[in-house]
XYZ file of C-alpha atoms in Angstrom:
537
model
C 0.000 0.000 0.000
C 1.052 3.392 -0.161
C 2.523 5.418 2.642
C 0.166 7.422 4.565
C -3.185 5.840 2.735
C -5.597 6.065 4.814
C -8.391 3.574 5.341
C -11.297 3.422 7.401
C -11.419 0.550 9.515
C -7.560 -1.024 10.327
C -8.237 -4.428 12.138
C -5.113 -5.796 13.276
C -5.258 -9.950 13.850
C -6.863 -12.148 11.098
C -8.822 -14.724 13.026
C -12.320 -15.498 13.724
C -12.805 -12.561 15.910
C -11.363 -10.297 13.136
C -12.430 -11.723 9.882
C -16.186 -12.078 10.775
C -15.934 -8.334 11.671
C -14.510 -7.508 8.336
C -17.462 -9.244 6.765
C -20.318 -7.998 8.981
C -18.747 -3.936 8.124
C -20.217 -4.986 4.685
C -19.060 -3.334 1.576
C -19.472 0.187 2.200
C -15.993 0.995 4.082
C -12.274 0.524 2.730
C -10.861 -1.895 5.423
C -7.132 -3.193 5.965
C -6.512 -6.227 7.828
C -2.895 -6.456 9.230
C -1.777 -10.491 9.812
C 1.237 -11.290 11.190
C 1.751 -14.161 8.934
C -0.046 -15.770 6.606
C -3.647 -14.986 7.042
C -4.683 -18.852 8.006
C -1.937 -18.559 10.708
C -3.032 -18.010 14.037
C -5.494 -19.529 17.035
C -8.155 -20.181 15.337
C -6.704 -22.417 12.482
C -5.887 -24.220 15.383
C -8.857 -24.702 17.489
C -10.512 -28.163 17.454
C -13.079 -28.550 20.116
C -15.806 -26.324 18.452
C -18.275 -23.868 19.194
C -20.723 -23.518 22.187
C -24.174 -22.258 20.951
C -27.603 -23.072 22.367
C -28.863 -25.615 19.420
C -30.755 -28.402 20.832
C -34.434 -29.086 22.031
C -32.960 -29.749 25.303
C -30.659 -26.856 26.232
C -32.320 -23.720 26.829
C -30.290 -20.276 27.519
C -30.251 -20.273 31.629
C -28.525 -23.879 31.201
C -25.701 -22.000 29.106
C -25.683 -19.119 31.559
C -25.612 -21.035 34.801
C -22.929 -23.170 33.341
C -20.411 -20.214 32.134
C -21.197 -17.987 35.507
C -20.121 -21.306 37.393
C -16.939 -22.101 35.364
C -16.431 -18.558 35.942
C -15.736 -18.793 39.801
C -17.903 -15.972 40.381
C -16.114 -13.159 38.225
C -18.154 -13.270 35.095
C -20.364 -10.333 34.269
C -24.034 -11.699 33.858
C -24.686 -9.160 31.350
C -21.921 -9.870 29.279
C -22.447 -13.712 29.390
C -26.343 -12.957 28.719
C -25.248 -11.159 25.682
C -22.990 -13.457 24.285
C -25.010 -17.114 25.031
C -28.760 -15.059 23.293
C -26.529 -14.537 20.302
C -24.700 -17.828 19.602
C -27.806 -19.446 17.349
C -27.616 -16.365 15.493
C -23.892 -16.908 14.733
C -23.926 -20.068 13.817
C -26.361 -19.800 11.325
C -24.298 -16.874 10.119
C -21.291 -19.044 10.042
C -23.241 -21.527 7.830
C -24.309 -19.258 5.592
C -20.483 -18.290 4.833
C -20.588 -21.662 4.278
C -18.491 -23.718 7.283
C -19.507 -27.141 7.062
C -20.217 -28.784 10.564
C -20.353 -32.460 11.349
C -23.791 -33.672 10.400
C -26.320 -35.126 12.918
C -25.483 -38.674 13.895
C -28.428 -40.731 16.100
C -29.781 -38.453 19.017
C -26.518 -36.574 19.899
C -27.777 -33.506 17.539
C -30.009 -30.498 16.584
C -31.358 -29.211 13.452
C -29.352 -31.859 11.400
C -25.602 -31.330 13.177
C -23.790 -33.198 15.658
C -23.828 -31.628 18.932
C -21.017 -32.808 21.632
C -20.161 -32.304 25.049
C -17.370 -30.728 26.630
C -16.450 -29.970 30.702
C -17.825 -27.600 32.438
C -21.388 -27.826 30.153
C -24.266 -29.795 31.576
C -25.603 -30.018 28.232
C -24.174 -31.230 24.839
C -24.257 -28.056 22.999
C -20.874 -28.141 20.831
C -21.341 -27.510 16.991
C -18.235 -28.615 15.586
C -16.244 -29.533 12.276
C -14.860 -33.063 13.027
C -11.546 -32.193 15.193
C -10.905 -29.251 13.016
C -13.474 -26.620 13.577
C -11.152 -23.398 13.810
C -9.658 -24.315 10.698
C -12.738 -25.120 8.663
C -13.677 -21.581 10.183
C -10.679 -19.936 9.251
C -10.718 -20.721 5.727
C -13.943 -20.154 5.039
C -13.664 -16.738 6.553
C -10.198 -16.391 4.266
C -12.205 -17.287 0.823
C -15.061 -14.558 1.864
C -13.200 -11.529 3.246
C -10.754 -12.644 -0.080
C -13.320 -11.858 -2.536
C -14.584 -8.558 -1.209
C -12.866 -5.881 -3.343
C -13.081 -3.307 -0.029
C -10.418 -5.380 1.971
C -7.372 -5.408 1.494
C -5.025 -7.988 3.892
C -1.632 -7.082 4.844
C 0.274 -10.787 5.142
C 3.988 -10.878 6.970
C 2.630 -7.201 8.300
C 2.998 -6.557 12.360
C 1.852 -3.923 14.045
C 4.490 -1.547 16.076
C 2.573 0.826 18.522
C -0.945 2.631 17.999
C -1.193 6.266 17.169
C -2.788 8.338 19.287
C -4.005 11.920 19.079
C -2.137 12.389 22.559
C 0.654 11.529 21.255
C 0.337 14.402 18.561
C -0.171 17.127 21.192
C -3.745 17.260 20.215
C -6.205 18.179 22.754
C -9.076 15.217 22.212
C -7.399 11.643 22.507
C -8.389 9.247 19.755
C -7.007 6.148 17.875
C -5.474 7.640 14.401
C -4.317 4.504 13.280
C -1.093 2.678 13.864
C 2.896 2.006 13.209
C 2.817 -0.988 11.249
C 6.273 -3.276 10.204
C 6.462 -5.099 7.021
C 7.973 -7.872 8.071
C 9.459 -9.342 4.394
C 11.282 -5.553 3.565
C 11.815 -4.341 7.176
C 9.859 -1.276 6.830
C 7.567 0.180 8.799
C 4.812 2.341 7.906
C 2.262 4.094 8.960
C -1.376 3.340 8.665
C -3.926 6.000 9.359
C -7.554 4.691 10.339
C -10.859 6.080 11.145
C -11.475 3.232 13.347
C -8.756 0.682 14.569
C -9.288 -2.903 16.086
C -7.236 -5.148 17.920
C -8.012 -8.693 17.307
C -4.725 -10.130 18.203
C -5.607 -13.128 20.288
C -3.865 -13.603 23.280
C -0.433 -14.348 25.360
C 0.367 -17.627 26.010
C 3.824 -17.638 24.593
C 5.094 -15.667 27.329
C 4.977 -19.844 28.911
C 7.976 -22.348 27.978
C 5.054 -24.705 26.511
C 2.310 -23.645 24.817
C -0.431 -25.151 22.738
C -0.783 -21.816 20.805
C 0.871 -20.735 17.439
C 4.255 -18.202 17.321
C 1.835 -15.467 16.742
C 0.185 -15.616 20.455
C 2.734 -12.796 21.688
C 0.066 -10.367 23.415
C 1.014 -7.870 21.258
C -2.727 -5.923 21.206
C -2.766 -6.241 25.034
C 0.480 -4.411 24.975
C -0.402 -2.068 22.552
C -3.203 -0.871 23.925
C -1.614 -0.644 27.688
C 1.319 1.627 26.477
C -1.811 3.697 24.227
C -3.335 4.672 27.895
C -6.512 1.399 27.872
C -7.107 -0.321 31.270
C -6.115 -4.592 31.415
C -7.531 -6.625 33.631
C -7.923 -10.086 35.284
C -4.459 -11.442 33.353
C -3.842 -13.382 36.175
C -6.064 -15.994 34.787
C -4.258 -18.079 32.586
C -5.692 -21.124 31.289
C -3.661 -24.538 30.872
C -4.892 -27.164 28.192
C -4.867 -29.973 30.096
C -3.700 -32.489 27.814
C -1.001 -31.054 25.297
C 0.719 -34.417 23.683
C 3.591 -35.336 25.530
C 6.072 -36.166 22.908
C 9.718 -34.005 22.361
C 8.705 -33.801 18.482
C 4.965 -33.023 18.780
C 5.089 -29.346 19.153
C 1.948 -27.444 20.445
C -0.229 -30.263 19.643
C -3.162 -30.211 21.764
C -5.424 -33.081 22.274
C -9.215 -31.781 22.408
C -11.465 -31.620 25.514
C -13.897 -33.314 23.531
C -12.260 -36.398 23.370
C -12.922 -36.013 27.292
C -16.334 -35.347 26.646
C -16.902 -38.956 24.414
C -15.871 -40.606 27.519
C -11.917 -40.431 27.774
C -10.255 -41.399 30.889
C -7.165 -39.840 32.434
C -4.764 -42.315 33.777
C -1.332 -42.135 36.339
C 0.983 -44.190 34.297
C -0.223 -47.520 36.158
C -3.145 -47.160 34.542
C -5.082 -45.988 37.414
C -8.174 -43.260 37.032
C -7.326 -39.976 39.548
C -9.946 -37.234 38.344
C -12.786 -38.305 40.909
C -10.207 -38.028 43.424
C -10.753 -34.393 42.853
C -14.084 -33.180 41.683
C -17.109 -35.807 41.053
C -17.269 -34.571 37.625
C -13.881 -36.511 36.767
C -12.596 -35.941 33.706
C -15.730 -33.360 32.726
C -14.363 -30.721 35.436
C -13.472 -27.176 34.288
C -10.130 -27.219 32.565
C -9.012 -25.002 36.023
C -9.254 -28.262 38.227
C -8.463 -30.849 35.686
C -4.833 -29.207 35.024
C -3.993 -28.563 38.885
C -4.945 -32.411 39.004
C -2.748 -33.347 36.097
C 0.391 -30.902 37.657
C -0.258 -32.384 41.316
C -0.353 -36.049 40.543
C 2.796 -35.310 38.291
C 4.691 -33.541 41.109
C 3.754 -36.111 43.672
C 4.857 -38.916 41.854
C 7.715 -37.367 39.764
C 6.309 -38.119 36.702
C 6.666 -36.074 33.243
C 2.887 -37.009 31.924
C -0.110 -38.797 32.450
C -2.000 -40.829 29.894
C -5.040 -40.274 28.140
C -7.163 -42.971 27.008
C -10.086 -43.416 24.599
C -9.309 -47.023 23.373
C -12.724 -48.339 24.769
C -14.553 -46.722 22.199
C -15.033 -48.451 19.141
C -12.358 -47.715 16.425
C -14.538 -46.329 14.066
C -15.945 -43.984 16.315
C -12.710 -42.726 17.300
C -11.820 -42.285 13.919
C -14.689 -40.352 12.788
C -14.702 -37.741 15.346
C -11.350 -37.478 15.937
C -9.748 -37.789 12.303
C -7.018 -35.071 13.148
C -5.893 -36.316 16.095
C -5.780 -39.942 15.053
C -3.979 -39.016 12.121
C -1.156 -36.863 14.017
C -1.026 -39.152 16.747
C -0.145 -42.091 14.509
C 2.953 -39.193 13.242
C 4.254 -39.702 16.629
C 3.627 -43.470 16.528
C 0.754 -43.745 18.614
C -2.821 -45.088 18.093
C -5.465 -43.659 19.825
C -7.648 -46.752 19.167
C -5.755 -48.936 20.753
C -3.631 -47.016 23.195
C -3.312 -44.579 25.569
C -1.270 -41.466 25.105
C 1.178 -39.352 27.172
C 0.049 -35.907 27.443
C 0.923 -32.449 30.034
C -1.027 -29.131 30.250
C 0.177 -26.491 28.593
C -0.644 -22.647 28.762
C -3.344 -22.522 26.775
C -5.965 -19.585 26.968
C -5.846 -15.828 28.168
C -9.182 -15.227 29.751
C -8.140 -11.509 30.976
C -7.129 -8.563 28.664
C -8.176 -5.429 27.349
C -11.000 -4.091 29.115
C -14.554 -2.980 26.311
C -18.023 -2.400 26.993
C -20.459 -4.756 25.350
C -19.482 -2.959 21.772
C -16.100 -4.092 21.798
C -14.401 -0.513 22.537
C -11.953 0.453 24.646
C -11.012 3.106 26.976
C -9.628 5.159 24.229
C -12.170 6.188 21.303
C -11.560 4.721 17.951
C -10.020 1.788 19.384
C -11.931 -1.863 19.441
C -10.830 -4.875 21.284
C -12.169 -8.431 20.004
C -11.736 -11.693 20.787
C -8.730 -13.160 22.923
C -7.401 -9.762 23.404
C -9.949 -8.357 25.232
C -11.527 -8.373 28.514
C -14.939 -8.531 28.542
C -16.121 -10.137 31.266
C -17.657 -13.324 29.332
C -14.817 -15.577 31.338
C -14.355 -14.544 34.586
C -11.777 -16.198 36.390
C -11.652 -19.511 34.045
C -13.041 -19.913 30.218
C -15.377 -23.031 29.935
C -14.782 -24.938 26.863
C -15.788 -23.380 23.498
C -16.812 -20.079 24.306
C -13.939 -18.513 22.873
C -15.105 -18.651 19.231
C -18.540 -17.758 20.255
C -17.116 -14.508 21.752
C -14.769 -13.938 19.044
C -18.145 -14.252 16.281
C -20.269 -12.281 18.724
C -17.867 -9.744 19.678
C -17.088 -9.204 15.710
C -20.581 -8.483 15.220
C -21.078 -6.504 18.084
C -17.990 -4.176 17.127
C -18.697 -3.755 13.516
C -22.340 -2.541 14.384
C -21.058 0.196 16.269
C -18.842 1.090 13.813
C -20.910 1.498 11.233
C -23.528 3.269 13.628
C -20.716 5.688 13.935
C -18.415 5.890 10.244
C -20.406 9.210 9.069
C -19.926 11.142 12.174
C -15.932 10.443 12.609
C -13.971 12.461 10.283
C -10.666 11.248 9.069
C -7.461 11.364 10.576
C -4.901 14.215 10.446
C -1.676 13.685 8.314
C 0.790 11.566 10.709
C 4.079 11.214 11.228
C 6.433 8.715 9.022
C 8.078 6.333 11.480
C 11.394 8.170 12.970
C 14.687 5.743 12.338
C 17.172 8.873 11.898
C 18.680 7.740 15.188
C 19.009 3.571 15.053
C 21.181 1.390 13.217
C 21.335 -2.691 12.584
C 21.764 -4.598 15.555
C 24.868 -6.844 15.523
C 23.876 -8.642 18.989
C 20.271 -10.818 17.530
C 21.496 -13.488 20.486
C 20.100 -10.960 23.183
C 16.636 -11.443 21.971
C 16.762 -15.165 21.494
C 18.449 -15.071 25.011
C 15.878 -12.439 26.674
C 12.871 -14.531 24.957
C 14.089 -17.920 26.474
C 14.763 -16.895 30.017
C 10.998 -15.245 30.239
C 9.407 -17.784 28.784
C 11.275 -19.985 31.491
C 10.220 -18.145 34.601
C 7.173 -17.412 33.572
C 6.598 -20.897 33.332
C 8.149 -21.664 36.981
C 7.024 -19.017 38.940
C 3.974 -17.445 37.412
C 2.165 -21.225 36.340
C -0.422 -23.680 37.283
C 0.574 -22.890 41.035
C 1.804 -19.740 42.899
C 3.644 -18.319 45.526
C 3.995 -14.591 46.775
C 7.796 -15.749 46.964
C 7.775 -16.776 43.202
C 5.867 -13.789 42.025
C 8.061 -11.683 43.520
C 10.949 -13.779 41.518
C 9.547 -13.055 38.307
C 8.681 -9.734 38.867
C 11.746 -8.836 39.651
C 13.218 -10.489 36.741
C 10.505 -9.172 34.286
C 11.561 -5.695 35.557
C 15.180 -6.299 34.873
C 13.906 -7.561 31.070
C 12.195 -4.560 30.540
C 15.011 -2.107 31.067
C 17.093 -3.990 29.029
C 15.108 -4.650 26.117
C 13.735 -1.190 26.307
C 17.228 0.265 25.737
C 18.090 -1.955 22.706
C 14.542 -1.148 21.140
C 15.549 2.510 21.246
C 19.058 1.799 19.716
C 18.700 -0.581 16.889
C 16.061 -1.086 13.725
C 12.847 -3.438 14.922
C 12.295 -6.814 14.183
C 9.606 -9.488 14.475
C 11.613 -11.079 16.759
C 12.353 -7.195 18.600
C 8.481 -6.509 18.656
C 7.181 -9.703 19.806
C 9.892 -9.548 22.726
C 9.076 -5.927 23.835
C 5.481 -7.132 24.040
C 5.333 -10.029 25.928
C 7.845 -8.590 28.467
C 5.287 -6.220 28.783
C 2.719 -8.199 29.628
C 4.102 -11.042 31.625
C 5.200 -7.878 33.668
C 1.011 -6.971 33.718
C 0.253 -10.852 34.414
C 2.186 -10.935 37.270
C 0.827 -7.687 38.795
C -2.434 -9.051 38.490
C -1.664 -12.416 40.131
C 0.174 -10.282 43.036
C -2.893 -7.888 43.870
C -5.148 -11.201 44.274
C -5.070 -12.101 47.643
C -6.683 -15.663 46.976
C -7.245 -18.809 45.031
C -9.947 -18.332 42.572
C -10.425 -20.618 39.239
C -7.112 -20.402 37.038
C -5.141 -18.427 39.919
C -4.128 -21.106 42.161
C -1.540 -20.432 44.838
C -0.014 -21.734 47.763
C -0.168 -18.578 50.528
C -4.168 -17.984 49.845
C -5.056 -21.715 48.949
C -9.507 -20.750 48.797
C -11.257 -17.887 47.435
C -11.494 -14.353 49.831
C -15.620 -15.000 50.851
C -15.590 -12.248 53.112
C -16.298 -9.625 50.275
C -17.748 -10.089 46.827
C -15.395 -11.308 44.048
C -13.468 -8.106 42.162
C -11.778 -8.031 39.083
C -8.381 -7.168 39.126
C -7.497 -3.715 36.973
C -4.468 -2.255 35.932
C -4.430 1.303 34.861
C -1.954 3.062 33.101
C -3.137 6.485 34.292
C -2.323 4.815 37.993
C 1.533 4.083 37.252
C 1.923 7.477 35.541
C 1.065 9.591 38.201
């Protein structure tokens, strides 16, 4: 593109959360979408559960309610979970008529001709889904429709830098103008001024040492948006897939909760069941207490997995709903008909983020949070299976209706400023990043992971601090990178995470820790936010 073109609506992040919003702003409004890849790469190629909507005869809204506000551990917003669970029908029709093909009815396990399962944490079996697949039959679908609309243009290899606010400009009335953005294939950064800008970014598990998420999952909006002046909260609740494959060549392969939900058992490596042991559901628990069960059994009996085991099932049934996994798991020369396989958690999911109002925006106007990225009170303090696509397709809608409510009475952006390098040169030390990256990934993982200290936060805090300073100083001396960017941001917010896990004074859903072992009862359950304003006075 050329420099300085303006566009309309800039949505950073080319997932579900973004894509849908590109088509629902219609064909009216010249719209970039900036993906830091390829535009299939990212969470939601990877998601395989599926998508929680009320479908059946016998699920009713309350049931879908009841069961997210419980997952939730008493932090979700009832309004915002309202919202999202009356609108889930609605998107999956929409979804159809893009034309994502879902697994068709098969006996009674179904509604209106598709094949409904179950997952934990839902009383009801109320999972559309697209065999094992479902974010990638998503995904591309999206891809084909938002290709063939002459309005959008998408920015591949293209990563974002820093917002640009009117603050920033010395102008009186703060708004989003648009943003820095890097091409990542000629090293150039440009920048892009918007009407309207969106973060749909997804989240930041790769600030852990294992991960079930793609390279891309770097935090960058949360960051973004945190040094633009927006309010983060409730990052303290990271989620851990329970069962990532446990297998040195298998990397971020996660093995889906629904394979829990068609009746897989978790095993110790004697082949003894342990789930019951700590919650009646068993292996249908919230993700929360099925991973703190995985992690304890491991550290009490020094073991490096557990097993996971859906051989009773009839072969073909395993086959035909779990064709992906079957097929990888054979890569790594096991077979999930006949075996069980060795799997660990893995950081997974971040339920906290950016904080919006029920229209996706921000604290600073012009700027819209979606999906992963934000914090919208849908979660609480632990994501139950499968609502994360359903917010990311309700939360696209919901954004790109108040945008369009609003594109006539928003005037375009002043001229901005070409990105300053006058003062940088080439960096000839590229081993301080790879080095930085590695030893946060590595405490984050043992101090700020499926259980807590005050002793251990205060660890990584202090070493997150350290990170900072240093990294800050060589992103104000040398040219950016991918590799630069991605490290700046996720220092930034594993320094945010670990805030937020130090101002909660108890054990609530994915915040587990050793000094406040049960939740605080004595007052009703707060959110944890961080504001920028705060540290800057």
């Amino acid at each position: 593109m050329l420099p300085g073109e303006q566009v309309d609506v800039l949505i950073i992040g080319s997932g579900a959360a973004g894509l849908s919003l590109a088509l629902r702003l219609g064909t009216r409004l010249r719209v970039t979408v900036v993906a830091k890849g390829p535009v299939t790469e990212g969470s939601t190629y990877y998601a395989q559960g599926g998508i929680a909507a009320v479908l059946a005869d016998d699920d009713s809204v309350e049931a879908h309610i009841a069961d997210t506000l419980e997952a939730g551990a008493g932090l979700c917003r009832e309004e915002t979970v309202r919202f999202v669970v009356e609108r889930g029908p609605e998107c999956i029709r929409w979804l159809i008529e893009q034309g994502v093909v879902f697994t068709p009815a098969r006996g009674e396990d179904g509604a209106g001709g598709y094949h409904l399962t179950r997952e934990g944490g839902h009383s009801r079996r109320r999972i559309i889904h697209a065999a094992d697949a479902t974010g990638r039959a998503v995904q591309t679908t999206l891809v084909d429709r938002v290709r063939a609309r002459r309005n959008v243009r998408i920015l591949e290899h293209h990563m974002a830098v820093d917002l640009i606010t009117a603050r920033r400009l010395g102008l009186a009335e703060d708004r989003c103008l648009g943003a820095y953005v890097l091409d990542l294939q000629r090293q150039r950064v440009e920048a892009i001024p918007a009407r309207f800008v969106v973060l749909a970014t997804g989240g930041a598990s790769k600030a852990y040492l294992y991960t079930t998420n793609p390279d891309t999952s770097t935090g960058d909006g949360i960051a973004m948006a945190w040094r633009a002046g927006c309010r983060v909260a409730n990052l303290e609740f990271n989620q851990f897939h329970p069962t990532c494959l446990y297998h040195p060549e298998a990397r971020n392969f996660l093995i889906s909760e629904a394979v829990r939900g068609e009746g897989g058992r978790l095993l110790l490596p004697d082949g003894t069941r342990f789930m019951e042991e700590f919650d009646p559901r068993g292996e249908l628990a919230p993700r929360d207490i099925v991973a703190r069960a995985i992690d304890h059994e491991m550290k009490r009996l020094g073991i490096e997995c557990v097993y996971l085991d859906i051989s009773h099932r009839p072969p073909e049934f395993v086959r035909e709903h779990f064709p992906t996994i079957y097929r990888r798991c054979l890569e790594y020369g096991f077979d999930i008909t006949r075996e069980a396989i060795p799997v660990v958690p893995a950081a997974h999911y971040t339920c906290g983020g950016v904080v919006t109002d029920l229209a996706a925006r921000t604290d600073l106007p012009g700027l819209y949070a979606v999906g992963e990225v934000a914090c919208t009170g849908l979660h609480g303090a632990n994501r139950m299976a499968s609502n994360s696509l359903l917010e990311c397709l309700v939360f696209g809608a919901a954004a790109a209706e108040d945008i369009l409510a609003r594109a006539d009475e928003v005037p375009p952006p002043p001229p901005l400023p070409p990105w300053d390098e006058s003062r940088v040169t080439d960096s000839d030390e590229e081993v301080v990043v790879a080095h930085n990256w590695d030893e946060l990934r590595r405490f984050m993982w043992d101090y700020v992971g499926i259980v807590r200290t005050d002793k251990r936060l205060q660890r990584a805090r202090n070493r997150a601090q350290l990170l900072r300073s240093e990294i800050q100083e060589y992103y104000g001396n040398f040219r950016v990178t991918g590799d630069l960017l991605e490290l700046r941001n996720l220092a930034q917010v594993a320094e945010l995470i670990i805030r937020c896990a130090q101002a909660r004074k108890e054990s609530r859903g994915l915040h587990y820790t050793l000094d406040y072992p049960r939740p605080d009862d004595s007052r009703p359950p707060r959110d944890t936010v961080l504001d920028p304003a705060a540290d800057a006075a």
